[in-house]
Short mmCIF file of C-alpha atoms in Angstrom, two decimals:
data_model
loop_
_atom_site.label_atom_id
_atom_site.label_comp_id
_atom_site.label_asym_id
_atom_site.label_seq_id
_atom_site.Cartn_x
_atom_site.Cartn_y
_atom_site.Cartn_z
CA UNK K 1 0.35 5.57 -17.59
CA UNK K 2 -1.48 4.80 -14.44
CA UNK K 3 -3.47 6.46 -12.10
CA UNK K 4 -3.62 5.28 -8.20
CA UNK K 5 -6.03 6.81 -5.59
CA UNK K 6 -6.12 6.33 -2.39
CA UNK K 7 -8.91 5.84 0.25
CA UNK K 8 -10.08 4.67 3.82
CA UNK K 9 -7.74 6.92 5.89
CA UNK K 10 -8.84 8.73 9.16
CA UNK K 11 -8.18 8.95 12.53
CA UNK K 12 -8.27 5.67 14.61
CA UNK K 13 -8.11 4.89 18.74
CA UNK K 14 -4.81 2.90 19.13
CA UNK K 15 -6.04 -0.87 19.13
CA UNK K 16 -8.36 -0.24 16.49
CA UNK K 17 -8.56 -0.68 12.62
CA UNK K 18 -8.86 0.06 9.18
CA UNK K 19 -8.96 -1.05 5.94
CA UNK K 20 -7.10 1.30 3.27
CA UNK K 21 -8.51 0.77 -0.45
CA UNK K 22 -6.44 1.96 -3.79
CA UNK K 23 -8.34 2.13 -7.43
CA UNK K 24 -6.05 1.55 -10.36
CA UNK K 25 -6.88 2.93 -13.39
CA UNK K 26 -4.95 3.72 -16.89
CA UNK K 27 -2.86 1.29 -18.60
CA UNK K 28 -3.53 -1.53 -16.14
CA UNK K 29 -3.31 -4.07 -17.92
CA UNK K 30 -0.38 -6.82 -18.17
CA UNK K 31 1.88 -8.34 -14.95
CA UNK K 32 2.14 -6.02 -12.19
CA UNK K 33 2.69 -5.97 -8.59
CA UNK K 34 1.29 -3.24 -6.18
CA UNK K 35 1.88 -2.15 -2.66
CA UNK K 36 1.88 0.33 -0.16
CA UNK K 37 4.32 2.26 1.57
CA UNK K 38 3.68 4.98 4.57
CA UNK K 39 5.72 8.45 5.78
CA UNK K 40 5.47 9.79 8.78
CA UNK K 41 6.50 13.09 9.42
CA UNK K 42 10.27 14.05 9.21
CA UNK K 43 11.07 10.69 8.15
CA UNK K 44 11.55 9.00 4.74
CA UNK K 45 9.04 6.78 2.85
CA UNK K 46 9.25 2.71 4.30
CA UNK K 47 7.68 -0.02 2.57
CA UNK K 48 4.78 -1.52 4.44
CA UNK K 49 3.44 -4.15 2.18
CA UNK K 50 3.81 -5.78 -1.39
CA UNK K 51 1.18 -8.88 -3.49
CA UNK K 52 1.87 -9.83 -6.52
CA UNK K 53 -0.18 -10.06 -9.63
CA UNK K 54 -2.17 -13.11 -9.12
CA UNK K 55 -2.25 -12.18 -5.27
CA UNK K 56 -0.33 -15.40 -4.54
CA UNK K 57 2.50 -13.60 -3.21
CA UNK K 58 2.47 -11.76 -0.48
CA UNK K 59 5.72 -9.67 1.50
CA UNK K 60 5.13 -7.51 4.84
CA UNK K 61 7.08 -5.10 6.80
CA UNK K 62 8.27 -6.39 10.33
CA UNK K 63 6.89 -3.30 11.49
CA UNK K 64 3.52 -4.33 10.62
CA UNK K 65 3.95 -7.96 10.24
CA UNK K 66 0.95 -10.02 11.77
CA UNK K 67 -1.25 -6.96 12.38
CA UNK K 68 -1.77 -6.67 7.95
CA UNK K 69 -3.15 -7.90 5.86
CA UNK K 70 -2.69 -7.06 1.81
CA UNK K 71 -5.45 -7.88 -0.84
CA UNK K 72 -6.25 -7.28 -4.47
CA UNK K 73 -9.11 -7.70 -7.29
CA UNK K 74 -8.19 -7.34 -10.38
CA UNK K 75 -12.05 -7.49 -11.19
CA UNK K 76 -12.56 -4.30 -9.60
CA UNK K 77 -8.52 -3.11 -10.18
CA UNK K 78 -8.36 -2.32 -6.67
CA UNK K 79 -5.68 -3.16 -3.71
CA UNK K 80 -6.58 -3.12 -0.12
CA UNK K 81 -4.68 -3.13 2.94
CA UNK K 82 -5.86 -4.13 6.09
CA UNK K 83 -4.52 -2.90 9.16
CA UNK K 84 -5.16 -4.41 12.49
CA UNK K 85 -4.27 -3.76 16.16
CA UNK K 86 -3.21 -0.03 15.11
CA UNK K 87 -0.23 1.40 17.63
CA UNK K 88 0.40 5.85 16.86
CA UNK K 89 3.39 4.78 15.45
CA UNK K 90 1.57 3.99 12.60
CA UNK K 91 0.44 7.33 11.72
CA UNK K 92 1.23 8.21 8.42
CA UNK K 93 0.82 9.19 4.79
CA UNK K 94 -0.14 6.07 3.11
CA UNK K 95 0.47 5.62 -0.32
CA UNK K 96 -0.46 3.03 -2.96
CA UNK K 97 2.29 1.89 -5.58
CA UNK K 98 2.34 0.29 -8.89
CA UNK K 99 5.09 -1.59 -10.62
CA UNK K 100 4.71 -3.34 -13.98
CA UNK K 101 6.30 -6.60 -14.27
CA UNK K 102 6.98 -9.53 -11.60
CA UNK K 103 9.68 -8.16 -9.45
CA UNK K 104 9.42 -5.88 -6.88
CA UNK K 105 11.21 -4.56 -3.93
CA UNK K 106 11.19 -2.53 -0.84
CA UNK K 107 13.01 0.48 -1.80
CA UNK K 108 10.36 3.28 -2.75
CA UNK K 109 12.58 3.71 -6.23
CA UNK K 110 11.94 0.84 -8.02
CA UNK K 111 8.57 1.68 -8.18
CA UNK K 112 6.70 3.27 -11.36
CA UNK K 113 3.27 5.54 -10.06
CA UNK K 114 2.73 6.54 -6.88
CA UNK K 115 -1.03 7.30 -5.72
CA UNK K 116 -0.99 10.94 -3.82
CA UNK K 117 -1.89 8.90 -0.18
CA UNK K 118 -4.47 8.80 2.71
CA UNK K 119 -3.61 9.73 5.91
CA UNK K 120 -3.85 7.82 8.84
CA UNK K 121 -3.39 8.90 12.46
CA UNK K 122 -3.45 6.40 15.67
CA UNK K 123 -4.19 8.56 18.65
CA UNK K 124 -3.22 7.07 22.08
#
């Protein structure tokens, strides 16, 4: 199995940033893609970003599209997700996801471990 932990969450002025960080650890090894996803309260997980293995491939959200930035190193099995120009309606739970193989997609179910997430909170 594999364990995902979260970190770099906190309360941010809207306009500012941060830069969430997720350690992978367990049975890491082979293809994989990872990602994040975010829930705000009352509503239902959404995807917010996706990279793929090598970190040639990247996929955003629309929602945060242009403000994001997703990175990995496998050196250090650790994703990163940078988030720019921060608006409150990104406050949410963050969480990091794993998925073994090459495909991936932006339904929370097709994923296989779940970190337990960082929150973040954009005040006005």
């Amino acid at each position: 199995q594999v364990q995902l932990e979260e970190s770099g969450g906190g309360l941010v002025q809207a306009g500012g940033s941060l830069r969430l960080s997720c350690a992978a650890s367990g049975r890491t090894f082979g293809s994989n893609v990872m990602g994040w996803f975010r829930q705000a309260p009352g509503k239902e997980r959404e995807f917010v970003a996706v990279i793929s293995w090598n970190g040639g491939t990247t996929s955003y959200a629309d929602s945060v599209q242009g403000r994001s930035t997703i990175s990995r190193d496998n050196a250090k099995n650790t994703v990163y997700l940078q988030m720019n120009s921060l608006k409150p309606e990104d406050t949410a739970v963050y969480y990091c996801a794993y998925r073994r193989g090459s495909n991936w997609g932006s339904s929370p179910l097709v994923w296989d471990y779940w970190g337990q997430g960082t929150q973040v909170t954009v005040s006005s």
